[in-house]
mmCIF file of C-alpha atoms in Angstrom:
data_model
loop_
_atom_site.group_PDB
_atom_site.id
_atom_site.type_symbol
_atom_site.label_atom_id
_atom_site.label_comp_id
_atom_site.label_asym_id
_atom_site.label_seq_id
_atom_site.Cartn_x
_atom_site.Cartn_y
_atom_site.Cartn_z
ATOM 1 C CA UNK A 22 27.132 -10.083 -28.830
ATOM 2 C CA UNK A 23 28.407 -13.761 -28.492
ATOM 3 C CA UNK A 24 26.425 -16.574 -26.184
ATOM 4 C CA UNK A 25 29.375 -15.793 -23.809
ATOM 5 C CA UNK A 26 28.609 -11.986 -23.228
ATOM 6 C CA UNK A 27 24.839 -12.591 -22.986
ATOM 7 C CA UNK A 28 25.273 -15.437 -20.499
ATOM 8 C CA UNK A 29 27.689 -13.046 -18.659
ATOM 9 C CA UNK A 30 24.637 -10.851 -18.315
ATOM 10 C CA UNK A 31 22.557 -13.459 -17.310
ATOM 11 C CA UNK A 32 24.486 -14.500 -14.494
ATOM 12 C CA UNK A 33 24.802 -11.289 -13.025
ATOM 13 C CA UNK A 34 20.944 -10.861 -12.633
ATOM 14 C CA UNK A 35 20.753 -14.542 -11.260
ATOM 15 C CA UNK A 36 23.715 -13.544 -9.004
ATOM 16 C CA UNK A 37 21.729 -10.343 -7.949
ATOM 17 C CA UNK A 38 18.343 -12.194 -7.530
ATOM 18 C CA UNK A 39 20.462 -14.917 -5.604
ATOM 19 C CA UNK A 40 21.754 -12.113 -3.084
ATOM 20 C CA UNK A 41 18.389 -10.328 -2.891
ATOM 21 C CA UNK A 42 16.523 -13.437 -1.316
ATOM 22 C CA UNK A 43 19.767 -14.254 0.714
ATOM 23 C CA UNK A 44 19.564 -10.595 2.377
ATOM 24 C CA UNK A 45 16.122 -10.880 2.895
ATOM 25 C CA UNK A 46 15.328 -7.881 0.586
ATOM 26 C CA UNK A 47 12.508 -9.433 -1.552
ATOM 27 C CA UNK A 48 11.813 -12.219 -3.553
ATOM 28 C CA UNK A 49 14.317 -14.473 -5.460
ATOM 29 C CA UNK A 50 14.205 -11.874 -8.757
ATOM 30 C CA UNK A 51 17.029 -9.699 -10.486
ATOM 31 C CA UNK A 52 17.168 -7.764 -13.813
ATOM 32 C CA UNK A 53 20.101 -5.979 -15.345
ATOM 33 C CA UNK A 54 19.843 -3.516 -18.658
ATOM 34 C CA UNK A 55 22.413 -3.408 -21.457
ATOM 35 C CA UNK A 56 22.973 -1.001 -23.913
ATOM 36 C CA UNK A 57 26.189 -1.057 -26.144
ATOM 37 C CA UNK A 58 27.418 -3.989 -24.685
ATOM 38 C CA UNK A 59 27.411 -2.289 -20.871
ATOM 39 C CA UNK A 60 25.138 -2.892 -17.941
ATOM 40 C CA UNK A 61 23.470 0.319 -17.276
ATOM 41 C CA UNK A 62 21.021 -0.245 -14.605
ATOM 42 C CA UNK A 63 20.033 -3.205 -12.124
ATOM 43 C CA UNK A 64 17.095 -4.036 -10.005
ATOM 44 C CA UNK A 65 15.920 -6.828 -7.712
ATOM 45 C CA UNK A 66 12.594 -7.716 -5.964
ATOM 46 C CA UNK A 67 11.700 -5.152 -3.371
ATOM 47 C CA UNK A 68 8.026 -5.665 -2.755
ATOM 48 C CA UNK A 69 8.187 -6.476 1.274
ATOM 49 C CA UNK A 70 11.433 -4.602 1.830
ATOM 50 C CA UNK A 71 9.807 -1.165 0.180
ATOM 51 C CA UNK A 72 6.100 -1.922 0.783
ATOM 52 C CA UNK A 73 5.789 -1.471 -2.896
ATOM 53 C CA UNK A 74 3.995 -4.394 -4.767
ATOM 54 C CA UNK A 75 5.254 -2.947 -8.234
ATOM 55 C CA UNK A 76 8.842 -3.245 -7.375
ATOM 56 C CA UNK A 77 9.514 -6.079 -9.300
ATOM 57 C CA UNK A 78 13.186 -6.781 -10.512
ATOM 58 C CA UNK A 79 12.560 -5.523 -14.276
ATOM 59 C CA UNK A 80 10.498 -2.582 -12.947
ATOM 60 C CA UNK A 81 13.063 -1.564 -10.605
ATOM 61 C CA UNK A 82 15.824 -1.973 -13.287
ATOM 62 C CA UNK A 83 13.815 0.162 -16.006
ATOM 63 C CA UNK A 84 13.251 2.808 -13.503
ATOM 64 C CA UNK A 85 16.823 3.114 -12.791
ATOM 65 C CA UNK A 86 17.863 3.143 -16.223
ATOM 66 C CA UNK A 87 15.592 5.943 -17.074
ATOM 67 C CA UNK A 88 16.883 7.660 -14.115
ATOM 68 C CA UNK A 89 20.139 6.974 -15.722
ATOM 69 C CA UNK A 90 19.860 8.215 -19.176
ATOM 70 C CA UNK A 91 17.259 10.767 -18.225
ATOM 71 C CA UNK A 92 14.274 9.602 -20.748
ATOM 72 C CA UNK A 93 11.449 7.145 -20.490
ATOM 73 C CA UNK A 94 12.383 5.273 -23.807
ATOM 74 C CA UNK A 95 14.951 2.381 -23.679
ATOM 75 C CA UNK A 96 14.608 1.363 -27.462
ATOM 76 C CA UNK A 97 18.416 0.886 -27.401
ATOM 77 C CA UNK A 98 18.509 -1.346 -24.676
ATOM 78 C CA UNK A 99 17.530 -4.926 -23.537
ATOM 79 C CA UNK A 100 16.967 -6.736 -20.547
ATOM 80 C CA UNK A 101 18.238 -9.853 -18.879
ATOM 81 C CA UNK A 102 15.929 -11.171 -16.031
ATOM 82 C CA UNK A 103 16.428 -14.227 -13.977
ATOM 83 C CA UNK A 104 12.817 -15.033 -14.323
ATOM 84 C CA UNK A 105 10.511 -14.885 -17.271
ATOM 85 C CA UNK A 106 8.535 -11.437 -16.738
ATOM 86 C CA UNK A 107 5.100 -11.512 -15.171
ATOM 87 C CA UNK A 108 2.357 -9.569 -17.186
ATOM 88 C CA UNK A 109 3.027 -6.281 -15.412
ATOM 89 C CA UNK A 110 6.809 -6.537 -16.212
ATOM 90 C CA UNK A 111 6.119 -7.541 -19.487
ATOM 91 C CA UNK A 112 3.692 -4.338 -19.816
ATOM 92 C CA UNK A 113 6.637 -2.408 -18.182
ATOM 93 C CA UNK A 114 8.862 -3.453 -20.772
ATOM 94 C CA UNK A 115 6.846 -2.852 -23.791
ATOM 95 C CA UNK A 116 6.161 0.901 -22.379
ATOM 96 C CA UNK A 117 9.817 1.307 -21.934
ATOM 97 C CA UNK A 118 10.310 0.090 -25.745
ATOM 98 C CA UNK A 119 13.151 -2.308 -24.806
ATOM 99 C CA UNK A 120 13.908 -3.984 -27.851
ATOM 100 C CA UNK A 121 14.664 -7.547 -26.452
ATOM 101 C CA UNK A 122 13.838 -9.751 -23.202
ATOM 102 C CA UNK A 123 16.578 -12.504 -22.082
ATOM 103 C CA UNK A 124 15.539 -14.895 -19.264
ATOM 104 C CA UNK A 125 16.352 -17.545 -17.492
ATOM 105 C CA UNK A 126 13.402 -19.542 -15.304
ATOM 106 C CA UNK A 127 10.299 -19.526 -16.621
ATOM 107 C CA UNK A 128 6.742 -18.608 -15.550
ATOM 108 C CA UNK A 129 5.952 -22.372 -14.659
ATOM 109 C CA UNK A 130 9.047 -22.804 -12.522
ATOM 110 C CA UNK A 131 7.971 -19.337 -10.833
ATOM 111 C CA UNK A 132 4.472 -20.658 -10.112
ATOM 112 C CA UNK A 133 6.005 -24.121 -8.754
ATOM 113 C CA UNK A 134 7.908 -21.372 -6.063
ATOM 114 C CA UNK A 135 4.604 -20.046 -5.144
ATOM 115 C CA UNK A 136 4.640 -16.828 -7.488
ATOM 116 C CA UNK A 137 1.367 -16.008 -9.208
ATOM 117 C CA UNK A 138 2.614 -14.946 -12.805
ATOM 118 C CA UNK A 139 1.354 -17.986 -14.444
ATOM 119 C CA UNK A 140 -2.460 -17.409 -13.034
ATOM 120 C CA UNK A 141 -2.286 -13.999 -13.967
ATOM 121 C CA UNK A 142 -1.264 -14.628 -17.690
ATOM 122 C CA UNK A 143 -4.399 -16.947 -17.969
ATOM 123 C CA UNK A 144 -6.528 -14.344 -16.449
ATOM 124 C CA UNK A 145 -5.218 -11.679 -18.700
ATOM 125 C CA UNK A 146 -6.373 -13.801 -21.835
ATOM 126 C CA UNK A 147 -9.973 -14.141 -20.264
ATOM 127 C CA UNK A 148 -12.116 -11.315 -21.562
ATOM 128 C CA UNK A 149 -12.814 -8.643 -18.597
ATOM 129 C CA UNK A 150 -16.154 -10.113 -17.361
ATOM 130 C CA UNK A 151 -14.602 -13.736 -16.994
ATOM 131 C CA UNK A 152 -11.768 -12.450 -14.737
ATOM 132 C CA UNK A 153 -11.778 -12.925 -10.800
ATOM 133 C CA UNK A 154 -11.399 -9.428 -10.201
ATOM 134 C CA UNK A 155 -14.430 -7.447 -11.009
ATOM 135 C CA UNK A 156 -14.249 -4.671 -13.257
ATOM 136 C CA UNK A 157 -17.111 -2.356 -13.473
ATOM 137 C CA UNK A 158 -17.404 0.388 -16.229
ATOM 138 C CA UNK A 159 -18.911 3.752 -15.103
ATOM 139 C CA UNK A 160 -19.471 7.337 -16.297
ATOM 140 C CA UNK A 161 -17.910 6.152 -19.740
ATOM 141 C CA UNK A 162 -18.869 9.440 -21.229
ATOM 142 C CA UNK A 163 -17.306 11.685 -19.349
ATOM 143 C CA UNK A 164 -13.686 9.530 -19.090
ATOM 144 C CA UNK A 165 -14.241 9.660 -23.115
ATOM 145 C CA UNK A 166 -13.946 13.531 -23.144
ATOM 146 C CA UNK A 167 -10.563 13.674 -21.195
ATOM 147 C CA UNK A 168 -9.136 11.383 -24.068
ATOM 148 C CA UNK A 169 -10.584 13.520 -26.819
ATOM 149 C CA UNK A 170 -9.115 16.554 -25.321
ATOM 150 C CA UNK A 171 -5.873 14.897 -25.344
ATOM 151 C CA UNK A 172 -6.326 14.018 -29.253
ATOM 152 C CA UNK A 173 -7.181 18.161 -29.706
ATOM 153 C CA UNK A 174 -4.210 19.465 -27.479
ATOM 154 C CA UNK A 175 -1.590 21.133 -29.647
ATOM 155 C CA UNK A 176 1.169 21.341 -26.771
ATOM 156 C CA UNK A 177 0.913 17.647 -25.147
ATOM 157 C CA UNK A 178 4.068 15.741 -24.847
ATOM 158 C CA UNK A 179 3.430 12.547 -26.329
ATOM 159 C CA UNK A 180 4.858 9.311 -25.396
ATOM 160 C CA UNK B 12 -21.616 2.384 -1.509
ATOM 161 C CA UNK B 13 -24.654 3.846 -3.567
ATOM 162 C CA UNK B 14 -23.986 4.970 -7.365
ATOM 163 C CA UNK B 15 -23.532 8.418 -6.399
ATOM 164 C CA UNK B 16 -20.666 7.551 -4.362
ATOM 165 C CA UNK B 17 -19.060 5.541 -6.876
ATOM 166 C CA UNK B 18 -19.837 8.434 -9.413
ATOM 167 C CA UNK B 19 -18.250 10.885 -7.069
ATOM 168 C CA UNK B 20 -14.916 8.824 -6.798
ATOM 169 C CA UNK B 21 -14.792 8.527 -10.341
ATOM 170 C CA UNK B 22 -15.227 12.066 -11.286
ATOM 171 C CA UNK B 23 -12.265 12.817 -8.804
ATOM 172 C CA UNK B 24 -10.117 10.668 -10.934
ATOM 173 C CA UNK B 25 -11.200 12.262 -14.006
ATOM 174 C CA UNK B 26 -10.930 15.561 -12.742
ATOM 175 C CA UNK B 27 -7.082 14.653 -11.669
ATOM 176 C CA UNK B 28 -6.723 13.241 -15.491
ATOM 177 C CA UNK B 29 -7.875 16.331 -16.687
ATOM 178 C CA UNK B 30 -5.622 18.692 -14.454
ATOM 179 C CA UNK B 31 -2.706 16.474 -15.437
ATOM 180 C CA UNK B 32 -3.180 16.757 -19.113
ATOM 181 C CA UNK B 33 -3.779 20.594 -18.679
ATOM 182 C CA UNK B 34 -0.624 21.143 -16.562
ATOM 183 C CA UNK B 35 1.521 19.102 -18.988
ATOM 184 C CA UNK B 36 2.446 16.746 -16.300
ATOM 185 C CA UNK B 37 1.754 13.659 -18.366
ATOM 186 C CA UNK B 38 -1.000 11.741 -19.995
ATOM 187 C CA UNK B 39 -4.482 12.059 -19.488
ATOM 188 C CA UNK B 40 -5.277 9.565 -17.129
ATOM 189 C CA UNK B 41 -5.897 9.699 -13.363
ATOM 190 C CA UNK B 42 -6.903 7.204 -10.263
ATOM 191 C CA UNK B 43 -7.629 7.244 -7.047
ATOM 192 C CA UNK B 44 -7.953 4.122 -4.371
ATOM 193 C CA UNK B 45 -10.705 4.048 -1.899
ATOM 194 C CA UNK B 46 -10.823 2.127 1.432
ATOM 195 C CA UNK B 47 -14.146 2.323 3.651
ATOM 196 C CA UNK B 48 -15.408 4.772 1.686
ATOM 197 C CA UNK B 49 -12.464 7.080 1.900
ATOM 198 C CA UNK B 50 -9.891 8.258 -0.875
ATOM 199 C CA UNK B 51 -6.418 7.016 0.619
ATOM 200 C CA UNK B 52 -4.432 7.710 -2.475
ATOM 201 C CA UNK B 53 -4.326 9.440 -5.648
ATOM 202 C CA UNK B 54 -2.099 8.965 -8.874
ATOM 203 C CA UNK B 55 -1.421 10.916 -12.454
ATOM 204 C CA UNK B 56 0.163 9.516 -15.172
ATOM 205 C CA UNK B 57 4.098 11.271 -14.891
ATOM 206 C CA UNK B 58 5.726 9.197 -17.653
ATOM 207 C CA UNK B 59 6.843 12.279 -19.633
ATOM 208 C CA UNK B 60 7.593 14.596 -16.595
ATOM 209 C CA UNK B 61 9.424 11.888 -14.025
ATOM 210 C CA UNK B 62 10.921 10.085 -17.110
ATOM 211 C CA UNK B 63 9.192 6.777 -15.761
ATOM 212 C CA UNK B 64 7.359 4.752 -18.171
ATOM 213 C CA UNK B 65 6.018 2.827 -15.332
ATOM 214 C CA UNK B 66 4.684 5.747 -13.817
ATOM 215 C CA UNK B 67 0.825 5.285 -14.855
ATOM 216 C CA UNK B 68 -2.065 6.738 -12.824
ATOM 217 C CA UNK B 69 -2.922 3.156 -11.231
ATOM 218 C CA UNK B 70 0.533 2.434 -10.364
ATOM 219 C CA UNK B 71 1.368 5.673 -8.704
ATOM 220 C CA UNK B 72 -2.046 5.494 -7.014
ATOM 221 C CA UNK B 73 -0.964 1.846 -5.826
ATOM 222 C CA UNK B 74 2.630 3.215 -4.679
ATOM 223 C CA UNK B 75 1.003 6.385 -2.915
ATOM 224 C CA UNK B 76 -1.708 4.086 -1.491
ATOM 225 C CA UNK B 77 1.011 1.404 -0.095
ATOM 226 C CA UNK B 78 3.161 4.135 1.139
ATOM 227 C CA UNK B 79 0.203 5.274 3.362
ATOM 228 C CA UNK B 80 -0.635 2.324 4.945
ATOM 229 C CA UNK B 81 2.670 0.702 5.031
ATOM 230 C CA UNK B 82 1.853 -2.651 3.458
ATOM 231 C CA UNK B 83 2.051 -4.112 0.150
ATOM 232 C CA UNK B 84 -1.222 -5.482 0.551
ATOM 233 C CA UNK B 85 -4.401 -3.576 -0.622
ATOM 234 C CA UNK B 86 -7.143 -6.384 -0.567
ATOM 235 C CA UNK B 87 -9.484 -4.013 1.295
ATOM 236 C CA UNK B 88 -9.274 -1.161 -1.250
ATOM 237 C CA UNK B 89 -10.637 -0.695 -4.543
ATOM 238 C CA UNK B 90 -9.333 1.332 -7.597
ATOM 239 C CA UNK B 91 -11.115 4.144 -9.862
ATOM 240 C CA UNK B 92 -9.141 5.182 -12.634
ATOM 241 C CA UNK B 93 -10.465 7.198 -15.635
ATOM 242 C CA UNK B 94 -9.432 4.597 -18.065
ATOM 243 C CA UNK B 95 -9.192 0.879 -18.315
ATOM 244 C CA UNK B 96 -6.186 -0.367 -16.969
ATOM 245 C CA UNK B 97 -3.226 -1.337 -19.268
ATOM 246 C CA UNK B 98 -2.138 -4.945 -19.116
ATOM 247 C CA UNK B 99 1.116 -3.363 -16.909
ATOM 248 C CA UNK B 100 -1.357 -1.580 -14.477
ATOM 249 C CA UNK B 101 -3.820 -4.560 -14.371
ATOM 250 C CA UNK B 102 -0.576 -6.604 -13.081
ATOM 251 C CA UNK B 103 0.027 -4.401 -10.648
ATOM 252 C CA UNK B 104 -3.446 -3.858 -9.521
ATOM 253 C CA UNK B 105 -3.584 -8.031 -9.380
ATOM 254 C CA UNK B 106 -0.110 -7.924 -7.365
ATOM 255 C CA UNK B 107 -1.513 -5.400 -4.766
ATOM 256 C CA UNK B 108 -4.402 -7.958 -4.339
ATOM 257 C CA UNK B 109 -7.164 -4.598 -4.820
ATOM 258 C CA UNK B 110 -10.359 -6.352 -4.991
ATOM 259 C CA UNK B 111 -12.319 -4.129 -7.578
ATOM 260 C CA UNK B 112 -11.807 -1.957 -10.548
ATOM 261 C CA UNK B 113 -14.183 0.750 -11.492
ATOM 262 C CA UNK B 114 -12.854 2.343 -14.940
ATOM 263 C CA UNK B 115 -14.229 4.976 -17.532
ATOM 264 C CA UNK B 116 -13.213 5.406 -20.617
ATOM 265 C CA UNK B 117 -12.086 1.923 -22.369
ATOM 266 C CA UNK B 118 -9.076 0.514 -23.998
ATOM 267 C CA UNK B 119 -10.534 1.047 -27.688
ATOM 268 C CA UNK B 120 -11.090 4.752 -26.817
ATOM 269 C CA UNK B 121 -7.358 5.013 -25.448
ATOM 270 C CA UNK B 122 -5.884 3.575 -28.680
ATOM 271 C CA UNK B 123 -8.041 6.179 -30.685
ATOM 272 C CA UNK B 124 -6.404 8.920 -28.624
ATOM 273 C CA UNK B 125 -2.963 7.129 -29.578
ATOM 274 C CA UNK B 126 -1.942 4.855 -26.841
ATOM 275 C CA UNK B 127 -0.941 1.288 -27.163
ATOM 276 C CA UNK B 128 -2.777 -0.322 -24.372
ATOM 277 C CA UNK B 129 -5.180 -2.423 -26.852
ATOM 278 C CA UNK B 130 -2.009 -3.529 -29.069
ATOM 279 C CA UNK B 131 -0.376 -4.940 -25.832
ATOM 280 C CA UNK B 132 -3.407 -6.496 -24.665
ATOM 281 C CA UNK B 133 -3.257 -8.400 -28.392
ATOM 282 C CA UNK B 134 0.333 -8.996 -27.823
ATOM 283 C CA UNK B 135 0.062 -10.482 -24.467
ATOM 284 C CA UNK B 136 -2.657 -13.233 -25.991
ATOM 285 C CA UNK B 137 0.171 -14.327 -28.076
ATOM 286 C CA UNK B 138 2.296 -16.999 -27.216
ATOM 287 C CA UNK B 139 6.008 -15.624 -26.189
ATOM 288 C CA UNK B 140 7.498 -16.685 -29.829
ATOM 289 C CA UNK B 141 4.792 -14.870 -31.741
ATOM 290 C CA UNK B 142 5.247 -11.814 -30.231
ATOM 291 C CA UNK B 143 6.647 -8.566 -31.739
ATOM 292 C CA UNK B 144 8.879 -8.353 -29.172
ATOM 293 C CA UNK B 145 11.801 -11.033 -28.871
ATOM 294 C CA UNK B 146 12.168 -13.023 -26.088
ATOM 295 C CA UNK B 147 15.065 -15.675 -25.606
ATOM 296 C CA UNK B 148 15.495 -18.355 -22.789
ATOM 297 C CA UNK B 149 19.152 -18.786 -21.698
ATOM 298 C CA UNK B 150 20.921 -20.595 -18.500
ATOM 299 C CA UNK B 151 17.256 -22.133 -17.662
ATOM 300 C CA UNK B 152 18.943 -24.639 -15.453
ATOM 301 C CA UNK B 153 20.770 -21.923 -13.246
ATOM 302 C CA UNK B 154 17.764 -19.621 -13.146
ATOM 303 C CA UNK B 155 15.844 -22.527 -11.670
ATOM 304 C CA UNK B 156 18.215 -23.335 -8.666
ATOM 305 C CA UNK B 157 17.426 -19.631 -7.240
ATOM 306 C CA UNK B 158 13.686 -20.281 -7.151
ATOM 307 C CA UNK B 159 14.375 -23.809 -5.812
ATOM 308 C CA UNK B 160 16.620 -22.215 -3.001
ATOM 309 C CA UNK B 161 13.272 -19.751 -2.324
ATOM 310 C CA UNK B 162 11.046 -22.797 -1.856
ATOM 311 C CA UNK B 163 13.487 -24.335 0.557
ATOM 312 C CA UNK B 164 14.251 -20.868 2.357
ATOM 313 C CA UNK B 165 12.849 -21.467 5.952
ATOM 314 C CA UNK B 166 13.321 -17.563 7.044
ATOM 315 C CA UNK B 167 11.478 -15.765 3.788
ATOM 316 C CA UNK B 168 8.860 -13.360 3.876
ATOM 317 C CA UNK B 169 6.355 -14.590 1.401
ATOM 318 C CA UNK B 170 3.970 -11.921 -0.541
#
């Protein structure tokens, strides 16, 4: 695809972000997922309107795309997002196997606008014990057994 | 809460993980969210059964808890998950403001069972240009404008 085509898809993501903010549906974020040069899904931030802290634009676009194609694997697709993905969204993009990310604003600009993305990146880079959220390991042996059972399972559906 | 109570909630998360795997609904992962000593929601991995790569046990439990209480903020709650959260789930836990994480199996054991969590943690620790997924910044000025508009917006709903 040409630069103009990439810019076209990104402008659509930014337009969705602006419209979402203007209509008070959520934060100023939008995303589109493209396959074979066509938009197959869109997403906007719905955290406050849907009471769902995971409903970031990228996550919503991924869920919509997967519903659209009937599979959880989007390796043939790329995502255009109005702002650099937060760690949650980057994780979702990996799990969905999207092969390329296009973003406009960056995490520092998101931080200036009052969002915590940059801080979460800093936290993730720390070892678990140094993070501000406390993490406790209990019943590790019992937890391990389930994973071992998965390894041995013959009829599992891998992903 | 006593150690026995924490172990009780974790055993429930592990039981859900085992049942989910046995019933072929998804991966061997379960989570419960607790407030004031009571379980207010549960979640299991539904990636393959729901064609949703974001439907990890923790994310599903968070969505269910938020639907239950009618808010996106779970700061009064803690989460018990049968396995250490992946970066996506850790991000979701942060955004939901959960104040404590209890986990049983760890990310190394998840990796041994064939899951990519540990690799994603390694990727996240890298600068964007060094990651295996390619990230491209385009139209940064146009993207920034939406975030500036959010900063100036008087009637926004912050989160």
